[in-house]
mmCIF file of C-alpha atoms in Angstrom:
data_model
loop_
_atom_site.group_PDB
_atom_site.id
_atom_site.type_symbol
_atom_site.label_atom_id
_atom_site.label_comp_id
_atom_site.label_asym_id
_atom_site.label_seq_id
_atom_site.Cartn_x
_atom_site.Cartn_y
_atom_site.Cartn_z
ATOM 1 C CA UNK A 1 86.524 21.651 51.114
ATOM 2 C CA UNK A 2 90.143 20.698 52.301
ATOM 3 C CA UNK A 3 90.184 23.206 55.022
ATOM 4 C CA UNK A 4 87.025 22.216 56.073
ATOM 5 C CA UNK A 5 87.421 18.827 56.298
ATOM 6 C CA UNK A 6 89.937 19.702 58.215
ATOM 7 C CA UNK A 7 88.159 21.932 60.620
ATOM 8 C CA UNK A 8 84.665 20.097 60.950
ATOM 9 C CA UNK A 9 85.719 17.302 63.501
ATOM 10 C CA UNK A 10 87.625 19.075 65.988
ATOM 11 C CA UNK A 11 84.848 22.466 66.225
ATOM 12 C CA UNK A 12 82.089 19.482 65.992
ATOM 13 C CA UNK A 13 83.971 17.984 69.514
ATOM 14 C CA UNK A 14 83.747 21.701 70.899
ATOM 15 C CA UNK A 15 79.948 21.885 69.299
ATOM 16 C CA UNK A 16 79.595 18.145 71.243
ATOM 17 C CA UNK A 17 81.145 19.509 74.801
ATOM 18 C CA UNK A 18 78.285 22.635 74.776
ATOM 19 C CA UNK A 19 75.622 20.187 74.149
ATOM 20 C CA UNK A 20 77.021 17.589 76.440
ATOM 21 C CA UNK A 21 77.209 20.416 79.340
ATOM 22 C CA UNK A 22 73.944 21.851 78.252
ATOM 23 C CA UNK A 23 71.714 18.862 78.273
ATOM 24 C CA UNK A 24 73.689 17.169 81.543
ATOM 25 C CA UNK A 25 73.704 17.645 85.146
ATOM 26 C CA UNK A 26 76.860 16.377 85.841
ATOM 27 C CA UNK A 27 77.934 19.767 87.573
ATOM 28 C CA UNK A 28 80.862 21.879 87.586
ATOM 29 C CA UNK A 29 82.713 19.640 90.029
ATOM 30 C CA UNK A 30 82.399 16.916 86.985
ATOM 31 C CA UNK A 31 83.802 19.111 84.297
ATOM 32 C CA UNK A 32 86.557 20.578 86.843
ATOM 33 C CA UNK A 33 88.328 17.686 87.399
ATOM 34 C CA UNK A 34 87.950 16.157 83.426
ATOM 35 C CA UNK A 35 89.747 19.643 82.893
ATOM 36 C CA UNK A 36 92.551 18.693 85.937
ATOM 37 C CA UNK A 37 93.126 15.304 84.184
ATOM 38 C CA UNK A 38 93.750 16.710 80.541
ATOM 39 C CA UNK A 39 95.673 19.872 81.932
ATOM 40 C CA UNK A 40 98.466 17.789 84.767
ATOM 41 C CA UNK A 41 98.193 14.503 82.454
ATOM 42 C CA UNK A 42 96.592 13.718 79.929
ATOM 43 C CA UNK A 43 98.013 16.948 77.106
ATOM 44 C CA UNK A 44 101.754 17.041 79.176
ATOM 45 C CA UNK A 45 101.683 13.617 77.840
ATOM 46 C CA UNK A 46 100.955 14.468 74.175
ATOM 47 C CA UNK A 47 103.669 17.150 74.754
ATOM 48 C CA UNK A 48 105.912 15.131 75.635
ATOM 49 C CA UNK A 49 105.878 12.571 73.181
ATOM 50 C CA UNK A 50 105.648 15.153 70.441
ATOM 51 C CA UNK A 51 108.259 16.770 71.294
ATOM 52 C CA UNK A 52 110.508 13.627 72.469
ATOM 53 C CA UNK A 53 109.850 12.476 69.242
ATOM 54 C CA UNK A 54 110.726 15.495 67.125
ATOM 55 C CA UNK A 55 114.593 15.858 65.281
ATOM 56 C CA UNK A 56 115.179 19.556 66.882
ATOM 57 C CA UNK A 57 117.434 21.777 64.422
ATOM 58 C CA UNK A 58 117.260 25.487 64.869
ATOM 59 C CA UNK A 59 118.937 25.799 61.518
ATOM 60 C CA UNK A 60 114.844 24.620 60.323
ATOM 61 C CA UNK A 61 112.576 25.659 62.804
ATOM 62 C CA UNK A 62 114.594 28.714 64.519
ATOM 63 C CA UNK A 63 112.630 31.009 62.217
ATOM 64 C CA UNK A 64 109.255 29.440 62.798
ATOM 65 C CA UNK A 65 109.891 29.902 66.800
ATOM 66 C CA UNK A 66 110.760 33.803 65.996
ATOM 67 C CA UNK A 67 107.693 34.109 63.855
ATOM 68 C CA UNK A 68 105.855 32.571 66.504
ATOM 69 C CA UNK A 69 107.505 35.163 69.070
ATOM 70 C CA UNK A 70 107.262 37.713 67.284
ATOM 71 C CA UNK A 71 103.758 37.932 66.477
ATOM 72 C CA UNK A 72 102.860 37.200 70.461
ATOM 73 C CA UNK A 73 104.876 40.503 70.864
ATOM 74 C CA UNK A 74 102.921 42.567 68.580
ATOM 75 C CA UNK A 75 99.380 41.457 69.843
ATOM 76 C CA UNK A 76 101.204 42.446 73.237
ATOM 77 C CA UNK A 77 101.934 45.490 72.100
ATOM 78 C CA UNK A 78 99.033 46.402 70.414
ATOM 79 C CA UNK A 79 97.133 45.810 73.762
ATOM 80 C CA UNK A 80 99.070 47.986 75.757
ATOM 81 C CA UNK A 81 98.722 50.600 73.030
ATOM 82 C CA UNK A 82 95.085 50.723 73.515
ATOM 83 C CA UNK A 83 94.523 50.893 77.155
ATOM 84 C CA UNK A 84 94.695 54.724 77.242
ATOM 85 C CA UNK A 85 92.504 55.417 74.222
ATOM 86 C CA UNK A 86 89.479 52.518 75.173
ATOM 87 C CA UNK A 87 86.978 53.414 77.916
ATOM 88 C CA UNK A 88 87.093 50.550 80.302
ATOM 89 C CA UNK A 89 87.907 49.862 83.789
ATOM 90 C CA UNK A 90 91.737 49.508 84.545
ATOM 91 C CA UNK A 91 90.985 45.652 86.083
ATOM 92 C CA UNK A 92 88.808 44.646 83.175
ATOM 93 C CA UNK A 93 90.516 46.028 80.241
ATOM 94 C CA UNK A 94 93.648 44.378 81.703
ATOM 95 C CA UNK A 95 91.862 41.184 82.647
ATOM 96 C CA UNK A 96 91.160 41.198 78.908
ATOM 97 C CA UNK A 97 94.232 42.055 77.949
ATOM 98 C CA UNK A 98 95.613 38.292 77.631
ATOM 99 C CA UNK A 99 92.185 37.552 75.903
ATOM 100 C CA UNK A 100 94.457 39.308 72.753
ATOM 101 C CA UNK A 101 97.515 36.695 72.750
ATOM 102 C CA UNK A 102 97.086 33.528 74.695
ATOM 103 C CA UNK A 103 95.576 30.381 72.719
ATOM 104 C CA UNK A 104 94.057 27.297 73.565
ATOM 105 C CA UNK A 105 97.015 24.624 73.243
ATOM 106 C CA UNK A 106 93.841 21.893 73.007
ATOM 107 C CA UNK A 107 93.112 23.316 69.812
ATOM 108 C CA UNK A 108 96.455 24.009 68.582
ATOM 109 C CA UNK A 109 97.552 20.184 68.606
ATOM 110 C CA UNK A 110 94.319 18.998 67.407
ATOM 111 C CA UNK A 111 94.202 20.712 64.232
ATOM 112 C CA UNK A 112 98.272 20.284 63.644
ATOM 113 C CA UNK A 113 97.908 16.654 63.950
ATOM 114 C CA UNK A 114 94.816 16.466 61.591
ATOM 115 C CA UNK A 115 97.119 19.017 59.406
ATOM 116 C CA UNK A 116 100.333 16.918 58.965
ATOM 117 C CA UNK A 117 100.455 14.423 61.600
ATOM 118 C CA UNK A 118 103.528 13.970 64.250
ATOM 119 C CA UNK A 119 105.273 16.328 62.111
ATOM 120 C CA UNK A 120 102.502 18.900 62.641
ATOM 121 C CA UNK A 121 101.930 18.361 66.359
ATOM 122 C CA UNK A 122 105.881 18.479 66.500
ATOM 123 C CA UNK A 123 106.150 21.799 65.031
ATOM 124 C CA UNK A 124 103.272 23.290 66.670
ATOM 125 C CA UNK A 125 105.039 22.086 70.271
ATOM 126 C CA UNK A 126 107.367 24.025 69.737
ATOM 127 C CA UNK A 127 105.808 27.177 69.353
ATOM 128 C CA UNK A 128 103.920 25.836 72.329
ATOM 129 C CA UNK A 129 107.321 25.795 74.262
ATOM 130 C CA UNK A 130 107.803 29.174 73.157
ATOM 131 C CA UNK A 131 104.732 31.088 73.916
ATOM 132 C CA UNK A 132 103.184 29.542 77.215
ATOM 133 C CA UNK A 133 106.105 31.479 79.283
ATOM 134 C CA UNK A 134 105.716 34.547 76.802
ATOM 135 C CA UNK A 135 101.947 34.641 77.116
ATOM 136 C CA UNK A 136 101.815 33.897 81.195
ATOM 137 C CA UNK A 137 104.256 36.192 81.803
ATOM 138 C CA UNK A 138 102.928 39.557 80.041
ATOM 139 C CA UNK A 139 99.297 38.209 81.150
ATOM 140 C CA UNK A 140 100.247 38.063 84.949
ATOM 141 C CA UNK A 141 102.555 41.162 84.712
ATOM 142 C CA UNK A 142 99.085 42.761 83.668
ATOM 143 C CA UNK A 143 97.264 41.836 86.241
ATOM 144 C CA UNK A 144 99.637 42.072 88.934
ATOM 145 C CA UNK A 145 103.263 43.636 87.641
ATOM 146 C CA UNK A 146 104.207 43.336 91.056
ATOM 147 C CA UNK A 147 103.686 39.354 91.646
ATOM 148 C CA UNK A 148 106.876 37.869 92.777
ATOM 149 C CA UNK A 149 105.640 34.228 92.314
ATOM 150 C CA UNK A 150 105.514 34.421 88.794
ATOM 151 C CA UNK A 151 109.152 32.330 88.335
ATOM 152 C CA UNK A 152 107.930 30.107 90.632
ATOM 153 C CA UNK A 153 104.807 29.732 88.725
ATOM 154 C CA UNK A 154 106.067 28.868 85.375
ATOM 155 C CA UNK A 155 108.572 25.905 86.651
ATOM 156 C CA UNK A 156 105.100 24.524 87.808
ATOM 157 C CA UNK A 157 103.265 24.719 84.169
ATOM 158 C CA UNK A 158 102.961 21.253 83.294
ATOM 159 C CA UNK A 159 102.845 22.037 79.840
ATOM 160 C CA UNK A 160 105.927 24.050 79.740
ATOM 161 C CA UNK A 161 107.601 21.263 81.827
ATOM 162 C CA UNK A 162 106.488 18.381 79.390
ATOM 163 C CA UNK A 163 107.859 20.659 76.120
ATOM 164 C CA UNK A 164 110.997 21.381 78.075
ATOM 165 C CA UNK A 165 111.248 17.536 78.822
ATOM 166 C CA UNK A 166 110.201 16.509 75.495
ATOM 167 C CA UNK A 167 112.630 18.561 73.740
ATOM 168 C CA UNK A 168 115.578 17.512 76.562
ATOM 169 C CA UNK A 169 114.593 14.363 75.348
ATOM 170 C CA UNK A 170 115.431 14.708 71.808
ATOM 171 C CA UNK A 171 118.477 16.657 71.734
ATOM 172 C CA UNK A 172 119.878 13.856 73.961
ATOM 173 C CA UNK A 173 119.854 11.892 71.169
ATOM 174 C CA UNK A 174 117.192 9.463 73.602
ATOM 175 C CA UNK A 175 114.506 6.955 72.427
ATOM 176 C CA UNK A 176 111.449 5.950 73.586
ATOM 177 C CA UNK A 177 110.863 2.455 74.709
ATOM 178 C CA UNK A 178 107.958 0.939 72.164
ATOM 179 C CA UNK A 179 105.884 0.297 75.627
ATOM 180 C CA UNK A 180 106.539 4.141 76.742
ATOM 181 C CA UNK A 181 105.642 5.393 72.924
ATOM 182 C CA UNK A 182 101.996 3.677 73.130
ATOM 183 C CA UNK A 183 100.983 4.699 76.473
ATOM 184 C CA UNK A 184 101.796 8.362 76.089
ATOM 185 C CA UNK A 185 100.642 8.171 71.999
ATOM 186 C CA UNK A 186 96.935 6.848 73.901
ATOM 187 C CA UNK A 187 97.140 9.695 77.022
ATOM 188 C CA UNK A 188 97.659 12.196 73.735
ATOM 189 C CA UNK A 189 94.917 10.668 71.714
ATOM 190 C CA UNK A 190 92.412 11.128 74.709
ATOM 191 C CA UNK A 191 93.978 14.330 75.600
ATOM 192 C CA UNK A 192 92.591 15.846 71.949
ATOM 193 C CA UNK A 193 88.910 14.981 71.985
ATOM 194 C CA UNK A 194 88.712 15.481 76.102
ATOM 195 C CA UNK A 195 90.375 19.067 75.674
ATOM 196 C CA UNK A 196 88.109 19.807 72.929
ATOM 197 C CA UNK A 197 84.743 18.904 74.791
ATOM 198 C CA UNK A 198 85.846 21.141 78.006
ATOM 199 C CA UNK A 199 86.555 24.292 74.990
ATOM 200 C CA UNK A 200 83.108 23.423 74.380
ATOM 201 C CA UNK A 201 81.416 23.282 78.038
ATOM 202 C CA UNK A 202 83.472 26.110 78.909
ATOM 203 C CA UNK A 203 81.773 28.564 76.750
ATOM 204 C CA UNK A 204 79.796 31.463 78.320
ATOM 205 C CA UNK A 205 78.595 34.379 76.412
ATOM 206 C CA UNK A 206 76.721 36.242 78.914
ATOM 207 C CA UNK A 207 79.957 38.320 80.431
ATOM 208 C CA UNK A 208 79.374 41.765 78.700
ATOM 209 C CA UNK A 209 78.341 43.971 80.436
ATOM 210 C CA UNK A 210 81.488 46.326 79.374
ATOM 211 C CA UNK A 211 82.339 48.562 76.351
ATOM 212 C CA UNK A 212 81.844 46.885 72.928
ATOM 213 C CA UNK A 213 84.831 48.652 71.402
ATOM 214 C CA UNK A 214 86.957 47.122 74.101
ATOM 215 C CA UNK A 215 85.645 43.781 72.962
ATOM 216 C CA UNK A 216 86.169 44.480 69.223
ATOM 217 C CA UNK A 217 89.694 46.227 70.062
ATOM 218 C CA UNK A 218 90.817 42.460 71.273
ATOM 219 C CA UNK A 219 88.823 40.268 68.995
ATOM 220 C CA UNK A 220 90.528 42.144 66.398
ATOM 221 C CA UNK A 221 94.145 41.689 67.462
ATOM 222 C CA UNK A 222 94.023 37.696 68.235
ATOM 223 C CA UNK A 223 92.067 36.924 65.158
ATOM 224 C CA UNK A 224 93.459 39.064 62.492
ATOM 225 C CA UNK A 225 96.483 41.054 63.471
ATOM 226 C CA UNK A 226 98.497 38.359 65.150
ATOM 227 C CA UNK A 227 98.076 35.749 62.244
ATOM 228 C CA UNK A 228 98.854 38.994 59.899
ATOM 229 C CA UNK A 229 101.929 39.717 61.706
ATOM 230 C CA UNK A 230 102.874 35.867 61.392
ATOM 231 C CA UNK A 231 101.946 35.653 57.831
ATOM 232 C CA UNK A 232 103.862 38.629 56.294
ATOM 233 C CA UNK A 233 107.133 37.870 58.855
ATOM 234 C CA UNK A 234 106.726 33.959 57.878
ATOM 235 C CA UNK A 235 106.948 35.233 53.848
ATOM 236 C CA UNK A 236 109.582 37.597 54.720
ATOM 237 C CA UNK A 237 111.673 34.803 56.040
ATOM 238 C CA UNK A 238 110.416 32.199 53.199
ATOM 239 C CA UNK A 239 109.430 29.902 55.767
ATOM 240 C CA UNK A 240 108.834 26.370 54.307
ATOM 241 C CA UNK A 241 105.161 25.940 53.076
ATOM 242 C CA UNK A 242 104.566 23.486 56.198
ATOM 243 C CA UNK A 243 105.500 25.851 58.981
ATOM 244 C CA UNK A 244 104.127 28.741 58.042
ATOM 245 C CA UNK A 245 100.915 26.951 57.911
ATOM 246 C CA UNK A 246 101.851 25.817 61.498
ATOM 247 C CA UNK A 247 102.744 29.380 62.733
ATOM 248 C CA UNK A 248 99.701 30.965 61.494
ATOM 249 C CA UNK A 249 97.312 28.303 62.528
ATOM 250 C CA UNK A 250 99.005 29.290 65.651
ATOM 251 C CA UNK A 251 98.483 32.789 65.919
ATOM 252 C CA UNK A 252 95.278 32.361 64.422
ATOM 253 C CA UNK A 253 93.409 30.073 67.594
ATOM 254 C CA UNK A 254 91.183 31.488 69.944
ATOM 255 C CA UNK A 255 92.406 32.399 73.437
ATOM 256 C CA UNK A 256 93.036 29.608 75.737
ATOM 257 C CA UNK A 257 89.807 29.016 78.857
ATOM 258 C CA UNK A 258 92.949 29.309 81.926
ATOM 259 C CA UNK A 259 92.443 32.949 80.932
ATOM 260 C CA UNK A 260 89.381 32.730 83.062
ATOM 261 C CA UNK A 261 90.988 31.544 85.999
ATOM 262 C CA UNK A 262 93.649 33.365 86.170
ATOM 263 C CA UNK A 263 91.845 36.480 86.216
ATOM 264 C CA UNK A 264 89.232 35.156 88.650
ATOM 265 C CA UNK A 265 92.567 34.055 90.685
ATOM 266 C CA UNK A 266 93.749 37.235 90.797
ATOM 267 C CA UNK A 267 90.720 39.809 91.498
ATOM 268 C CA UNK A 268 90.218 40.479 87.523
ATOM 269 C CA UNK A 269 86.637 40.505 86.173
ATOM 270 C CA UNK A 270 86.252 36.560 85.359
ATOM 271 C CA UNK A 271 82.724 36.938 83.424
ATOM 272 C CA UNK A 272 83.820 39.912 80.849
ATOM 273 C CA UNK A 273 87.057 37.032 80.667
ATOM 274 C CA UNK A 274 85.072 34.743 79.935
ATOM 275 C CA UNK A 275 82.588 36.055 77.045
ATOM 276 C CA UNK A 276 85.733 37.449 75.339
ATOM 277 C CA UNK A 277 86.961 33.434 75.401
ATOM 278 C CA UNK A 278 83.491 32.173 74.140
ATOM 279 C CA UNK A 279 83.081 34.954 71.822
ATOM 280 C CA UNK A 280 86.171 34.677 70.404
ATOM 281 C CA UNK A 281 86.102 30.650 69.921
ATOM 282 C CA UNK A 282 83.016 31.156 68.102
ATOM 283 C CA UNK A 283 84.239 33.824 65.808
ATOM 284 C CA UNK A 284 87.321 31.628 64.957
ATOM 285 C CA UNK A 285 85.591 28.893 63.237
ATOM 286 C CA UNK A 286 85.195 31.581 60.034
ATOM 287 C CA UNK A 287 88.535 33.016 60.650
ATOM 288 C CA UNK A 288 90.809 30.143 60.824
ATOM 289 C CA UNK A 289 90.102 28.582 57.520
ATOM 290 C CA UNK A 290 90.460 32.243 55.906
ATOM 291 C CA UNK A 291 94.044 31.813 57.152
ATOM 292 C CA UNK A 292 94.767 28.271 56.472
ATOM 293 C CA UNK A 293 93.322 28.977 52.465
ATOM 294 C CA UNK A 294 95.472 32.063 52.460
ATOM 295 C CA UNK A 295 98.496 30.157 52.803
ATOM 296 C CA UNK A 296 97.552 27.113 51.463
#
C-alpha cells in the first residue's frame, strides 16, 4: 500500500493529461508550447534548485552515479546486440533503439520527491546529470553516427545546463537568496504536475505496424534488465538503502516522449517511436512498484 500510495498521484496526473487531451480541442499547437514551457523553464528550474541545493560528495553518491552509468551501458549494449538477430528495418529498429535507455526526467523527479523529498529529487538529479549526455549521445550516434552537431547539441540541453549549473552551484560553497529559493521551488512545483499531464497527452498506441519481437526485445531491456543491472551492481556496492531505491527507480521509468522527436527530426520512423513510448509508460505502472517493493 506504501508503494502505491506512492505511485497513484503522479500515474493519476498522466491518467488526467490523456483525458484532458482526449475530451479537449485545444490542439497540438496548445500542448506544444505547455511542453516548450516545462522543457526551457519550468523543469531546468527544478533542476537547478535541486541540485543547487544538494551537499555534493562523491565519497556518497560516486557509486550511485556509476550504478546509474552503468546500467544505461548495458541496456545500450543489449540493443546493439540485437539488431542483427531481430527482423526490422535498419531506421526503425534504430529509431527504437533509444526507446531501451532514455527515461522521462518528468517522472523521475516526481516520484523521488514524493519518495524522500529534496533529498530524493537531489539524488535523482544527479543521475539526471549523468545520463541525459549518455542517453543523447548513443541515441543520436544511432540514428546518425555521422552527425557532427551532436557537441553542439548537448551544451544546448537545458536540462543538462541547469544540473551542470545546479551542481556548480553547490560545490562553490553558494547559497540561494530566500527570494531566488521560492520562485524556482514554485517553477519546480508546476514543472511536476505540467510534465506529468503532457506524459499523459502524449501517449499514442497506434504506431505498430512493425515486428512484435522487436517491440518485446526493447520493452524488455528498459523495464526489467536495466533496473536488474542497477539492482544487483547497487547490492554489490552496498549502496545505502536510499539510493539504491533512487537508482533503480531510475532505471526502472519509462522512456522519455523527446524520443519521438528526435527520431521524427532526424528521418527515423516517429509513429513505431511513439507506441514503444506509450506502450512502455503503460506497462511501467505494474513494473515500477515490483522494483520499488524489491528493494524496499
Amino acid at each position: 500500500m506504501e508503494i502505491l500510495n506512492l505511485l497513484l498521484p503522479d500515474f493519476s496526473l498522466i491518467l488526467l493529461g490523456v483525458l484532458v487531451y482526449r475530451i479537449t480541442n485545444w490542439g497540438d499547437e496548445f500542448w506544444a508550447g505547455i511542453e516548450k514551457l516545462v522543457y526551457f523553464l519550468l523543469f531546468p528550474a527544478l533542476l537547478f534548485y535541486s541540485t543547487a541545493r544538494l551537499k555534493v560528495d562523491l565519497g556518497v553518491t560516486g557509486g550511485l552515479a556509476q550504478t546509474g552509468v552503468l546500467a544505461l551501458l548495458a541496456g545500450i549494449v543489449l540493443t546493439w546486440l540485437g539488431k542483427p538477430l531481430l527482423r526490422a528495418t535498419p531506421m526503425t529498429y534504430e529509431s527504437g533503439m533509444q526507446c531501451a535507455y532514455r527515461f522521462n526526467s518528468y517522472i523521475a523527479l516526481a516520484l523521488a520527491t514524493r519518495m524522500a523529498g529534496e533529498e530524493g529529487a537531489g539524488l535523482m538529479a544527479i543521475l539526471l546529470g549523468f545520463g541525459v549526455p549518455l542517453c543523447n549521445i548513443a541515441a543520436v550516434h544511432a540514428l546518425a553516427p555521422k552527425n557532427s552537431n551532436l557537441l553542439r547539441e548537448l551544451a544546448k540541453n537545458p536540462l543538462l545546463v541547469a544540473t551542470a549549473g545546479g551542481l556548480t552551484f553547490s560545490a562553490l560553497g553558494l547559497h540561494l537568496p530566500e527570494a531566488a529559493s521560492v520562485v524556482l521551488s514554485r517553477l519546480g512545483a508546476a514543472s511536476i504536475a505540467l510534465g506529468l499531464l503532457m506524459v499523459g497527452a502524449g501517449l499514442r498506441l497506434s504506431g505498430l505496424k512493425e515486428s512484435k519481437l522487436v517491440v518485446g526485445w526493447f520493452i524488455l531491456i528498459k523495464l526489467f534488465a536495466v533496473p536488474l543491472v542497477a539492482y544487483l551492481i547497487g547490492r554489490h556496492l552496498q549502496l545505502p538503502p536510499l539510493q539504491l531505491r533512487i537508482v533503480v527507480l531510475f532505471c526502472s521509468l519509462p522512456t522519455a516522449s523527446s524520443a519521438y522527436i528526435l527520431a521524427a527530426r532526424m528521418g527515423g520512423n516517429g509513429p513505431f517511436t511513439a507506441f514503444l513510448i506509450s506502450f512502455g509508460t503503460l506497462l511501467s505502472a505494474l513494473t515500477i512498484p515490483f522494483w520499488l517493493a524489491l528493494v524496499h
